[in-house]
CSV table of C-alpha atoms and ligand atoms in Angstrom, one decimal:
chain,number,residue,atom,x,y,z
A,3,MET,CA,-0.1,-0.1,0.1
A,4,ALA,CA,1.3,3.4,-0.9
A,5,PHE,CA,2.4,5.8,1.9
A,6,ARG,CA,-0.1,8.8,2.2
A,7,ASP,CA,2.7,11.4,2.8
A,8,LEU,CA,6.2,12.0,3.7
A,9,ARG,CA,5.7,11.6,7.5
A,10,GLU,CA,4.3,8.0,7.2
A,11,TYR,CA,7.2,6.8,4.8
A,12,LEU,CA,9.8,8.4,7.3
A,13,ALA,CA,7.9,6.6,10.5
A,14,ALA,CA,8.0,3.5,8.3
A,15,ALA,CA,11.8,4.1,7.8
A,16,SER,CA,12.5,4.7,11.1
A,17,ASP,CA,10.9,1.3,12.1
A,18,LEU,CA,13.5,-0.2,10.0
A,19,GLY,CA,16.2,1.6,11.7
A,20,GLU,CA,16.7,3.8,8.9
A,21,LEU,CA,16.5,7.3,10.2
A,22,LYS,CA,18.1,9.5,12.8
A,23,VAL,CA,16.8,12.8,14.3
A,24,ILE,CA,19.6,15.5,14.7
A,25,GLU,CA,18.7,18.7,16.9
A,26,GLY,CA,20.1,22.0,17.0
A,27,ALA,CA,22.2,22.2,13.6
A,28,ASP,CA,22.4,25.4,11.8
A,29,TRP,CA,20.8,25.6,8.1
A,30,ASN,CA,23.7,27.5,7.2
A,31,LEU,CA,26.3,24.9,6.0
A,32,GLU,CA,25.9,22.6,8.8
A,33,ILE,CA,23.2,20.5,7.7
A,34,GLY,CA,24.5,20.4,4.3
A,35,CYS,CA,27.9,19.0,5.6
A,36,ILE,CA,26.4,16.6,7.8
A,37,THR,CA,24.4,15.5,5.0
A,38,GLU,CA,27.3,14.8,3.0
A,39,LEU,CA,29.2,13.2,5.5
A,40,GLY,CA,26.4,11.1,6.5
A,41,ALA,CA,25.9,9.9,2.8
A,42,GLU,CA,29.5,9.2,2.3
A,43,LYS,CA,28.9,6.7,5.1
A,44,PHE,CA,25.9,5.1,3.6
A,45,GLY,CA,24.2,6.3,6.7
A,46,PRO,CA,20.2,6.7,7.6
A,47,ILE,CA,17.9,9.6,6.7
A,48,LEU,CA,18.9,12.4,8.7
A,49,LEU,CA,15.8,14.4,9.9
A,50,PHE,CA,16.7,17.9,11.4
A,51,ASP,CA,14.6,19.6,14.2
A,52,SER,CA,15.2,22.6,16.4
A,53,ILE,CA,16.9,24.1,13.6
A,54,LYS,CA,19.2,27.2,14.3
A,55,GLY,CA,16.9,30.2,14.3
A,56,TYR,CA,13.7,28.0,13.5
A,57,PRO,CA,10.9,27.0,15.8
A,58,ARG,CA,10.9,23.6,16.8
A,59,GLY,CA,8.8,21.7,14.4
A,60,PHE,CA,10.0,23.3,11.2
A,61,ARG,CA,12.2,20.5,9.9
A,62,VAL,CA,14.2,19.6,7.0
A,63,VAL,CA,14.7,15.7,5.8
A,64,SER,CA,18.0,14.5,3.8
A,65,ASN,CA,19.5,11.5,2.4
A,66,PHE,CA,15.6,10.2,2.0
A,67,LEU,CA,16.2,7.3,-0.3
A,68,ALA,CA,20.0,6.6,-0.4
A,69,SER,CA,19.8,3.0,0.4
A,70,PRO,CA,18.4,0.0,-1.4
A,71,ARG,CA,16.3,-0.7,1.8
A,72,ARG,CA,15.1,2.7,1.4
A,73,PHE,CA,14.2,2.4,-2.3
A,74,ALA,CA,12.5,-0.9,-1.7
A,75,LEU,CA,10.2,0.4,1.2
A,76,SER,CA,9.4,3.5,-1.0
A,77,MET,CA,8.4,0.9,-3.5
A,78,GLY,CA,6.9,-1.6,-1.4
A,79,LEU,CA,9.3,-4.1,-2.5
A,80,PRO,CA,11.1,-6.6,0.2
A,81,PRO,CA,14.0,-4.6,1.6
A,82,GLU,CA,16.1,-7.4,1.7
A,83,MET,CA,15.9,-8.0,-2.1
A,84,PRO,CA,19.2,-8.0,-3.9
A,85,ARG,CA,20.1,-4.5,-5.6
A,86,LEU,CA,20.1,-5.9,-9.3
A,87,GLU,CA,16.5,-7.6,-8.4
A,88,MET,CA,15.1,-4.4,-7.1
A,89,LEU,CA,16.3,-2.6,-10.3
A,90,ARG,CA,14.6,-5.4,-12.5
A,91,ALA,CA,11.6,-4.9,-10.6
A,92,TRP,CA,11.4,-1.2,-10.9
A,93,LYS,CA,12.0,-1.9,-14.8
A,94,ASP,CA,9.1,-4.2,-15.0
A,95,LYS,CA,6.8,-2.5,-12.9
A,96,THR,CA,7.6,1.3,-14.7
A,97,ARG,CA,7.4,-0.8,-18.2
A,98,ALA,CA,3.5,-2.0,-17.3
A,99,LEU,CA,2.3,0.9,-15.9
A,100,LYS,CA,-1.1,2.7,-16.6
A,101,PRO,CA,-1.7,6.0,-15.6
A,102,VAL,CA,-3.7,6.6,-12.4
A,103,ALA,CA,-5.5,10.0,-12.7
A,104,PRO,CA,-5.3,12.2,-9.3
A,105,ARG,CA,-8.4,12.2,-7.3
A,106,GLU,CA,-9.9,15.5,-6.6
A,107,VAL,CA,-10.6,16.2,-2.6
A,108,SER,CA,-12.1,19.6,-1.1
A,109,SER,CA,-9.3,19.9,1.6
A,110,GLY,CA,-6.4,18.5,3.2
A,111,PRO,CA,-3.7,19.0,5.7
A,112,ILE,CA,-1.7,21.1,3.2
A,113,MET,CA,-4.2,23.6,3.8
A,114,GLU,CA,-3.4,23.9,7.9
A,115,ASN,CA,-1.8,27.1,7.5
A,116,ILE,CA,-1.6,29.5,4.6
A,117,LEU,CA,0.6,32.6,4.2
A,118,THR,CA,-0.2,35.5,1.8
A,119,GLY,CA,0.8,39.0,0.8
A,120,ASN,CA,4.1,39.9,2.9
A,121,ASP,CA,3.7,37.0,5.2
A,122,ALA,CA,4.3,34.5,2.3
A,123,ASP,CA,7.9,34.5,3.0
A,124,PRO,CA,9.8,31.5,1.9
A,125,GLU,CA,12.6,32.4,4.6
A,126,LYS,CA,9.9,31.1,7.2
A,127,PHE,CA,11.4,27.9,6.4
A,128,PRO,CA,14.9,26.6,7.2
A,129,ALA,CA,16.0,26.2,3.6
A,130,PRO,CA,19.8,25.1,4.1
A,131,LYS,CA,22.7,26.8,2.3
A,132,TRP,CA,23.8,22.9,1.2
A,133,HIS,CA,27.4,23.7,0.1
A,134,GLN,CA,30.1,26.1,0.6
A,135,ASN,CA,30.2,28.1,-2.5
A,136,ASP,CA,26.3,28.0,-3.2
A,137,GLY,CA,25.0,31.4,-4.3
A,138,GLY,CA,21.8,31.0,-2.2
A,139,ARG,CA,19.7,29.0,0.0
A,140,TYR,CA,18.0,26.1,-2.2
A,141,ILE,CA,14.6,25.4,-0.7
A,142,GLY,CA,14.0,23.1,-3.9
A,143,THR,CA,16.2,20.3,-4.3
A,144,ALA,CA,13.4,17.7,-4.4
A,145,ASP,CA,10.6,19.8,-5.6
A,146,MET,CA,8.0,19.1,-7.8
A,147,VAL,CA,7.0,22.2,-10.0
A,148,ILE,CA,3.5,21.7,-11.3
A,149,THR,CA,2.4,23.8,-14.3
A,150,LYS,CA,-0.3,23.4,-17.0
A,151,ASP,CA,-0.6,23.7,-20.7
A,152,PRO,CA,-2.4,26.6,-21.5
A,153,ASP,CA,-4.1,25.1,-24.5
A,154,SER,CA,-5.1,21.7,-23.0
A,155,ASP,CA,-5.7,19.9,-20.0
A,156,TRP,CA,-2.3,18.5,-19.6
A,157,VAL,CA,-0.6,19.3,-16.1
A,158,ASN,CA,3.0,18.8,-16.1
A,159,VAL,CA,5.5,18.0,-13.2
A,160,GLY,CA,9.2,18.6,-13.1
A,161,THR,CA,11.9,18.8,-10.7
A,162,TYR,CA,13.8,21.9,-11.2
A,163,ARG,CA,16.2,23.6,-8.5
A,164,ALA,CA,14.7,26.4,-6.5
A,165,CYS,CA,16.6,29.2,-4.8
A,166,ILE,CA,15.1,31.9,-2.4
A,167,GLN,CA,15.4,35.3,-4.1
A,168,SER,CA,14.7,38.6,-2.5
A,169,GLY,CA,11.2,40.3,-2.8
A,170,ARG,CA,9.2,36.9,-2.1
A,171,ARG,CA,10.5,35.2,-5.1
A,172,LEU,CA,12.2,31.7,-6.0
A,173,SER,CA,14.3,31.3,-8.9
A,174,LEU,CA,13.8,28.1,-11.0
A,175,TRP,CA,16.5,26.9,-13.3
A,176,ILE,CA,14.7,24.9,-16.1
A,177,LEU,CA,16.7,23.9,-19.2
A,178,GLU,CA,15.5,24.6,-22.8
A,179,ASP,CA,14.5,21.3,-23.5
A,180,ARG,CA,12.1,20.5,-20.5
A,181,ASP,CA,8.5,20.2,-20.9
A,182,GLY,CA,7.9,22.7,-18.2
A,183,ARG,CA,9.9,25.1,-20.0
A,184,HIS,CA,8.0,24.9,-23.3
A,185,ILE,CA,4.8,25.3,-21.3
A,186,ALA,CA,5.8,28.7,-19.3
A,187,ALA,CA,7.1,29.8,-23.1
A,188,LYS,CA,3.4,29.6,-24.5
A,189,TYR,CA,2.5,31.8,-21.5
A,190,TRP,CA,5.3,34.1,-22.1
A,191,ALA,CA,4.9,34.3,-26.1
A,192,ARG,CA,1.4,35.7,-25.3
A,193,GLY,CA,2.7,38.4,-22.8
A,194,LYS,CA,1.5,36.1,-19.7
A,195,ALA,CA,2.9,34.9,-16.7
A,196,CYS,CA,2.7,31.0,-16.3
A,197,PRO,CA,0.8,30.0,-13.1
A,198,ALA,CA,2.8,27.3,-11.2
A,199,LEU,CA,3.1,25.5,-7.8
A,200,VAL,CA,6.4,24.7,-6.2
A,201,VAL,CA,6.0,21.3,-4.0
A,202,LEU,CA,8.6,21.1,-1.4
A,203,GLY,CA,7.9,17.6,0.3
A,204,CYS,CA,5.9,14.7,-0.5
A,205,GLU,CA,6.1,10.8,-0.1
A,206,PRO,CA,9.1,9.6,-2.3
A,207,ALA,CA,6.9,7.5,-4.9
A,208,THR,CA,4.9,10.8,-5.7
A,209,TRP,CA,8.2,12.6,-6.1
A,210,MET,CA,9.9,9.9,-8.1
A,211,ALA,CA,7.3,10.6,-10.9
A,212,SER,CA,8.5,14.1,-11.2
A,213,PRO,CA,12.3,14.2,-12.6
A,214,VAL,CA,11.1,10.9,-14.8
A,215,LYS,CA,10.8,11.8,-18.6
A,216,VAL,CA,7.4,10.8,-19.5
A,217,GLU,CA,5.7,11.7,-22.9
A,218,PRO,CA,4.5,15.2,-23.1
A,219,GLY,CA,0.8,15.1,-22.8
A,220,VAL,CA,1.0,12.7,-20.1
A,221,SER,CA,1.0,14.1,-16.7
A,222,GLU,CA,3.4,12.9,-14.3
A,223,LEU,CA,0.8,13.1,-11.5
A,224,ASP,CA,-1.0,10.3,-13.3
A,225,TYR,CA,2.3,8.5,-13.6
A,226,ALA,CA,2.8,9.1,-9.6
A,227,GLY,CA,-0.7,7.8,-9.1
A,228,ALA,CA,0.5,4.6,-11.2
A,229,LEU,CA,3.9,4.0,-9.3
A,230,ARG,CA,2.1,4.5,-5.9
A,231,GLY,CA,-0.9,2.2,-7.0
A,232,GLU,CA,-3.3,4.8,-5.8
A,233,PRO,CA,-4.3,8.4,-6.9
A,234,VAL,CA,-2.8,11.3,-5.7
A,235,GLU,CA,-5.0,13.1,-3.8
A,236,VAL,CA,-5.2,16.9,-5.1
A,237,ILE,CA,-6.9,20.2,-4.1
A,238,LYS,CA,-7.9,22.4,-7.0
A,239,SER,CA,-6.5,25.8,-6.1
A,240,GLU,CA,-8.9,28.5,-6.4
A,241,LEU,CA,-6.1,30.9,-7.1
A,242,THR,CA,-4.6,29.1,-10.3
A,243,GLY,CA,-6.7,26.2,-11.0
A,244,LEU,CA,-3.7,24.1,-10.4
A,245,PRO,CA,-3.9,20.8,-8.4
A,246,ILE,CA,-2.4,21.1,-5.0
A,247,PRO,CA,-1.2,17.9,-3.5
A,248,ALA,CA,-3.3,17.5,-0.4
A,249,HIS,CA,-1.0,15.6,1.7
A,250,ALA,CA,2.3,17.7,0.8
A,251,GLU,CA,4.4,19.3,3.3
A,252,ILE,CA,5.2,22.8,2.0
A,253,VAL,CA,3.7,24.1,-1.3
A,254,VAL,CA,4.6,27.7,-2.8
A,255,GLU,CA,1.9,29.2,-5.3
A,256,GLY,CA,2.6,32.0,-7.8
A,257,GLU,CA,3.4,32.5,-11.4
A,258,ILE,CA,6.5,32.7,-13.6
A,259,PRO,CA,6.6,36.0,-15.5
A,260,PRO,CA,8.2,36.3,-19.0
A,261,LEU,CA,12.0,36.6,-18.7
A,262,ASP,CA,12.0,40.1,-19.8
A,263,GLN,CA,9.9,41.1,-17.1
A,264,ASP,CA,11.6,39.5,-14.2
A,265,SER,CA,14.5,37.3,-13.7
A,266,ALA,CA,17.2,36.6,-11.0
A,267,ALA,CA,20.8,35.8,-11.0
A,268,GLU,CA,20.6,31.9,-10.3
A,269,GLY,CA,23.6,29.7,-8.8
A,270,PRO,CA,26.2,28.7,-8.6
A,271,PHE,CA,24.9,25.5,-6.7
A,272,GLY,CA,26.8,22.3,-6.2
A,273,GLU,CA,25.9,20.0,-9.0
A,274,TRP,CA,25.6,16.3,-9.3
A,275,PRO,CA,29.0,15.7,-11.0
A,276,GLY,CA,30.6,17.2,-8.0
A,277,TYR,CA,31.6,20.5,-9.5
A,278,TYR,CA,30.0,24.0,-9.8
A,279,ALA,CA,28.9,24.9,-13.5
A,280,HIS,CA,26.0,26.6,-14.3
A,281,THR,CA,25.3,30.2,-13.2
A,282,GLY,CA,22.8,32.8,-15.4
A,283,ASP,CA,19.8,35.0,-15.2
A,284,GLU,CA,17.1,32.8,-14.9
A,285,CYS,CA,13.1,32.9,-14.7
A,286,VAL,CA,11.4,33.3,-11.0
A,287,VAL,CA,8.5,32.5,-9.3
A,288,ARG,CA,6.4,35.5,-7.7
A,289,ILE,CA,5.0,34.1,-4.9
A,290,LYS,CA,1.2,34.6,-4.2
A,291,ARG,CA,0.7,32.5,-1.2
A,292,ILE,CA,2.3,29.5,0.9
A,293,MET,CA,0.7,26.9,2.2
A,294,TYR,CA,2.1,24.3,5.0
A,295,ARG,CA,1.4,21.6,7.3
A,296,ASN,CA,1.6,22.0,11.1
A,297,ASP,CA,5.2,20.9,11.8
A,298,PRO,CA,6.3,20.9,8.1
A,299,ILE,CA,9.3,18.9,6.8
A,300,LEU,CA,11.1,20.3,4.1
A,301,LEU,CA,12.5,17.4,1.7
A,302,GLY,CA,16.0,18.0,0.8
A,303,ASN,CA,18.2,16.2,-1.9
A,304,PRO,CA,21.3,18.1,-2.5
A,305,PRO,CA,23.4,17.1,-5.2
A,306,LEU,CA,26.5,15.5,-3.6
A,307,LEU,CA,29.7,14.0,-5.0
A,308,PRO,CA,28.6,11.0,-7.3
A,309,ILE,CA,30.3,8.4,-4.7
A,310,THR,CA,27.1,8.6,-2.9
A,311,GLN,CA,23.9,6.7,-3.6
A,312,ARG,CA,21.2,9.2,-3.8
A,313,TYR,CA,18.3,6.7,-4.8
A,314,GLY,CA,19.7,3.6,-3.4
A,315,VAL,CA,19.3,1.9,-6.9
A,316,PRO,CA,20.0,4.1,-10.1
A,317,ILE,CA,16.4,4.1,-11.6
A,318,PHE,CA,17.3,5.9,-14.3
A,319,VAL,CA,19.7,3.3,-16.1
A,320,VAL,CA,16.8,1.0,-16.8
A,321,ARG,CA,16.2,3.1,-20.0
A,322,VAL,CA,19.3,1.6,-21.1
A,323,TRP,CA,18.4,-1.6,-19.8
A,324,GLU,CA,15.2,-1.7,-21.5
A,325,HIS,CA,17.0,-0.1,-24.9
A,326,LEU,CA,19.1,-3.1,-25.1
A,327,GLU,CA,16.2,-5.4,-24.8
A,328,ASN,CA,13.9,-3.6,-27.3
A,329,THR,CA,16.8,-3.5,-29.7
A,330,GLY,CA,17.0,-7.0,-29.4
A,331,ILE,CA,20.5,-7.9,-28.1
A,332,PRO,CA,19.9,-11.3,-26.2
A,333,GLY,CA,21.4,-12.6,-22.9
A,334,ILE,CA,21.3,-9.2,-21.1
A,335,ARG,CA,21.5,-10.3,-17.5
A,336,GLY,CA,21.5,-7.0,-16.0
A,337,VAL,CA,22.4,-3.3,-16.4
A,338,TRP,CA,23.7,-1.1,-13.4
A,339,SER,CA,25.4,2.5,-13.4
A,340,HIS,CA,27.8,3.6,-11.0
A,341,CYS,CA,29.0,7.0,-10.0
A,342,ASN,CA,25.6,8.6,-10.4
A,343,ASN,CA,25.2,7.3,-13.9
A,344,LEU,CA,28.7,8.2,-15.3
A,345,LEU,CA,29.9,4.5,-15.7
A,346,VAL,CA,27.3,2.0,-17.1
A,347,ALA,CA,27.7,-1.8,-16.4
A,348,VAL,CA,26.3,-4.5,-18.8
A,349,SER,CA,26.4,-8.0,-17.8
A,350,LEU,CA,25.3,-10.6,-20.6
A,351,ARG,CA,25.8,-14.1,-21.4
A,352,GLN,CA,28.0,-14.0,-24.7
A,353,GLN,CA,26.3,-16.1,-27.6
A,354,PHE,CA,28.5,-14.7,-30.6
A,355,ALA,CA,31.8,-12.9,-31.4
A,356,GLY,CA,31.2,-9.2,-31.0
A,357,HIS,CA,28.0,-9.5,-28.8
A,358,ALA,CA,29.5,-7.4,-26.1
A,359,THR,CA,30.6,-4.7,-28.6
A,360,GLN,CA,27.0,-4.8,-29.7
A,361,ALA,CA,25.8,-4.2,-26.4
A,362,LEU,CA,28.3,-1.6,-25.8
A,363,ILE,CA,27.6,0.3,-28.9
A,364,ALA,CA,23.8,0.3,-28.1
A,365,ALA,CA,24.2,1.3,-24.7
A,366,ALA,CA,26.5,4.1,-25.5
A,367,GLY,CA,24.6,5.4,-28.4
A,368,LEU,CA,21.3,6.1,-26.2
A,369,GLN,CA,20.9,9.5,-24.6
A,370,TYR,CA,19.4,8.2,-21.2
A,371,GLY,CA,20.0,11.2,-18.7
A,372,PRO,CA,23.4,12.5,-17.7
A,373,GLY,CA,24.8,13.0,-21.0
A,374,MET,CA,28.0,12.9,-19.7
A,375,ASP,CA,28.0,9.1,-19.1
A,376,ASN,CA,31.3,8.4,-20.5
A,377,TYR,CA,32.2,4.9,-19.6
A,378,PHE,CA,30.6,1.5,-20.7
A,379,VAL,CA,31.8,-1.6,-19.4
A,380,ALA,CA,30.5,-5.0,-20.4
A,381,VAL,CA,31.1,-8.1,-18.2
A,382,ASP,CA,30.1,-11.6,-18.5
A,383,GLU,CA,27.2,-13.4,-16.8
A,384,ASP,CA,29.0,-14.3,-13.8
A,385,ILE,CA,29.7,-10.7,-12.8
A,386,ASP,CA,27.1,-8.7,-10.9
A,387,PRO,CA,27.0,-5.3,-12.6
A,388,SER,CA,25.9,-3.8,-9.4
A,389,ASP,CA,29.0,-4.5,-7.4
A,390,LEU,CA,31.6,-2.1,-8.5
A,391,ASN,CA,34.6,-4.4,-7.1
A,392,GLN,CA,33.4,-7.5,-9.1
A,393,VAL,CA,33.0,-5.1,-12.5
A,394,LEU,CA,36.5,-3.8,-11.2
A,395,TRP,CA,38.0,-7.3,-11.1
A,396,ALA,CA,36.7,-8.2,-14.5
A,397,MET,CA,38.3,-4.9,-15.8
A,398,CYS,CA,41.7,-5.8,-14.2
A,399,THR,CA,41.7,-9.4,-15.4
A,400,ARG,CA,39.9,-9.8,-18.7
A,401,VAL,CA,40.4,-6.9,-20.6
A,402,ASP,CA,43.5,-6.4,-23.0
A,403,PRO,CA,43.8,-2.8,-23.2
A,404,LEU,CA,45.1,-3.2,-26.7
A,405,HIS,CA,42.4,-4.9,-28.1
A,406,GLN,CA,39.3,-4.7,-25.8
A,407,VAL,CA,39.1,-0.9,-25.4
A,408,GLN,CA,37.4,1.5,-28.1
A,409,ILE,CA,37.1,5.2,-27.8
A,410,LEU,CA,34.5,7.1,-29.6
A,411,ASN,CA,34.1,11.0,-29.9
A,412,SER,CA,30.6,12.0,-28.6
A,413,TRP,CA,28.2,14.6,-27.2
A,414,THR,CA,28.5,15.6,-23.6
A,415,SER,CA,26.5,17.7,-21.0
A,416,GLY,CA,27.0,21.3,-20.3
A,417,LEU,CA,28.0,20.4,-16.8
A,418,ASP,CA,31.1,18.4,-17.9
A,419,PRO,CA,34.0,19.8,-16.0
A,420,ARG,CA,36.6,18.6,-18.7
A,421,VAL,CA,35.1,20.9,-21.5
A,422,SER,CA,37.6,23.7,-21.9
A,423,PRO,CA,36.2,27.4,-21.4
A,424,GLU,CA,37.5,27.8,-25.2
A,425,ARG,CA,35.6,24.9,-26.3
A,426,ARG,CA,32.8,25.8,-24.4
A,427,ARG,CA,32.6,29.2,-25.8
A,428,ARG,CA,32.5,27.1,-29.4
A,429,GLY,CA,29.5,25.4,-28.2
A,430,GLU,CA,32.0,22.5,-28.8
A,431,LEU,CA,30.4,20.2,-26.1
A,432,THR,CA,31.7,16.7,-27.0
A,433,MET,CA,33.9,14.2,-24.9
A,434,GLY,CA,35.5,10.6,-25.5
A,435,ARG,CA,33.2,7.8,-24.7
A,436,MET,CA,35.3,4.3,-23.6
A,437,LEU,CA,33.7,1.0,-24.6
A,438,ILE,CA,35.5,-1.7,-22.2
A,439,ASP,CA,34.9,-5.3,-23.4
A,440,ALA,CA,35.8,-6.9,-20.0
A,441,CYS,CA,34.1,-10.2,-21.1
A,442,LYS,CA,36.4,-13.4,-21.7
A,443,PRO,CA,37.4,-13.6,-25.3
A,444,PHE,CA,34.5,-15.2,-27.0
A,445,THR,CA,36.4,-17.7,-29.1
A,446,TRP,CA,38.3,-19.5,-26.2
A,447,ARG,CA,36.2,-18.5,-23.3
A,448,ASP,CA,35.8,-22.1,-22.3
A,449,GLN,CA,39.8,-22.3,-22.1
A,450,TYR,CA,40.0,-19.2,-20.1
A,451,PRO,CA,41.5,-19.9,-16.4
A,452,ARG,CA,38.8,-21.0,-14.0
A,453,SER,CA,38.1,-18.2,-11.2
A,454,ASN,CA,38.7,-19.9,-7.7
A,455,ARG,CA,35.6,-18.2,-6.5
A,456,PHE,CA,33.1,-20.6,-5.0
A,457,ASP,CA,30.0,-21.1,-7.3
A,458,ASP,CA,26.8,-19.7,-6.2
A,459,ALA,CA,25.3,-22.8,-4.8
A,460,PHE,CA,28.0,-23.7,-2.7
A,461,ARG,CA,28.1,-20.0,-1.4
A,462,GLU,CA,24.3,-19.9,-0.5
A,463,ALA,CA,24.6,-23.2,1.3
A,464,THR,CA,27.7,-22.3,3.1
A,465,TRP,CA,25.7,-18.8,4.1
A,466,LYS,CA,22.9,-20.2,5.3
A,467,LYS,CA,24.6,-22.7,7.6
A,468,TRP,CA,27.0,-20.4,9.0
A,469,GLN,CA,25.8,-16.9,8.6
A,470,GLU,CA,25.5,-16.1,12.7
A,471,PHE,CA,29.5,-16.0,12.0
A,472,LEU,CA,29.4,-14.1,8.9
A,473,SER,CA,26.2,-11.5,9.7
A,474,GLY,CA,27.1,-7.8,9.1
A,475,ASN,CA,29.1,-8.9,6.0
A,476,ASP,CA,27.6,-7.9,2.9
A,477,ARG,CA,27.6,-11.0,0.8
B,508,FMN,C1,17.4,15.8,-7.9
B,508,FMN,C2,17.1,16.5,-9.5
B,508,FMN,C3,17.2,17.9,-9.7
B,508,FMN,C4,17.0,18.3,-11.0
B,508,FMN,N1,17.3,19.3,-11.3
B,508,FMN,C5,16.8,20.1,-12.5
B,508,FMN,C6,17.3,21.6,-12.8
B,508,FMN,O1,17.6,22.3,-11.8
B,508,FMN,N2,16.8,22.0,-13.8
B,508,FMN,C7,16.3,21.0,-14.9
B,508,FMN,O2,15.7,21.5,-15.9
B,508,FMN,N3,16.4,19.9,-14.5
B,508,FMN,C8,16.5,19.2,-13.7
B,508,FMN,N4,16.3,17.9,-13.2
B,508,FMN,C9,15.9,17.1,-14.3
B,508,FMN,C10,14.7,17.1,-14.7
B,508,FMN,O3,13.7,17.1,-13.3
B,508,FMN,C11,13.8,16.0,-15.6
B,508,FMN,O4,14.5,16.4,-16.7
B,508,FMN,C12,12.4,16.3,-15.9
B,508,FMN,O5,12.0,15.2,-16.5
B,508,FMN,C13,11.9,17.4,-16.5
B,508,FMN,O6,10.4,17.4,-16.5
B,508,FMN,P1,9.5,18.1,-17.4
B,508,FMN,O7,10.1,17.7,-19.1
B,508,FMN,O8,8.2,17.6,-17.8
B,508,FMN,O9,10.0,19.5,-17.4
B,508,FMN,C14,16.4,17.3,-12.1
B,508,FMN,C15,16.4,16.1,-11.6
B,508,FMN,C16,16.8,15.6,-10.5
B,508,FMN,C17,16.6,14.0,-10.4
């Protein structure tokens, strides 16, 4: 059964021993640094209360999904399921989803407190300054920005970083290719402001629909209903007509005027590859009102170095897995990505000479998200692609770098720190891609020296018999 709201999810995570409450931290850098240190140790969810300068009850949560167990909890999967099976379950679930439209209700807890006029001040909430060189307090790091197409009933949702700006405004960085941007641009072309809601805390399954790419015209709220297995409850706003998630923690309502009427200097903000890249004049939400629940919880999800696990399992890489299956490449055992999707590992059962290369070329040809994923590794079916140590072992013992590595020139992302300022100015956003065939050579794979690792059946039986001496070890 789906969680009704963020606090229900946090209570369930706490029951699993996956949550710690921290009292007295400062929103100014301390919460961000504790979050970073905790994530690097694969620690629990952090719920900050009694934040310096804020009343008790005005809380911030971070690292909310950052373990496979938390991902399983949020998706209703068994928490002890092996990681790769969890990703497979997510792939199968998302492939079979049928949209579930939101259910309209007349009221809900989000209406417990309403701030309007001068009182609608986003600094009322303890938005952290997450990293040392950030250009402001980023209140929206796991937000859902809801807009509606002016020409149809299509309600779009996307996650775009939101920073508190002066004059009761939030800046949003919405890239040109986002559906949310196309919708706003339609209003702007008519000289109008685009009505918008910025949702700042909801349960994880609902949130996960927001950064996922769904087809234009399909609402991510319907997708969220499908992920939850029940509709998202919404209240129709009498101000903008937009659907306000009834069980959200904090919702900012306002409008985004055309860029030539209002904008703000946005950034820098520590980004997911682990560097600062973007700053610029970006659009703003002029706030009309802020709704929030009693004892609100601001959902925080700051970008951290990609050595941490932000979502427990790399949900975005299922697009590569599906792509390989859809292109008819046989024998795919599983796909995983490491370093926040920058290195993709494909495990397969080789069936013909060149099979691994075919899979690598297909995987490297898909633009599935980050844009700066440059390393693609194919491994045999005895290697678990979700275990980076196993992938490294295969790379170090099955690859002849002279013959099993190929390098292509390809596109990359504007966030790629390796593009020189000069190339950036020329718009030359390209980077090499490395295809590494870490499989045993197909033609003599049967003569390849045997591994001295126990086989799975023997390991499993031994584990069952002796696990009391091994518990705490990650198999
Ligand atoms: C944590 C997180 C933060 C994101 N921040 C941004 C952002 O600041 N700007 C942006 O354009 N996309 C950002 N994205 C990606 C978009 O949310 C994603 O592309 C989404 O599909 C856009 O939705 P839309 O095409 O319906 O507008 C972020 C994704 C995640 C997971």
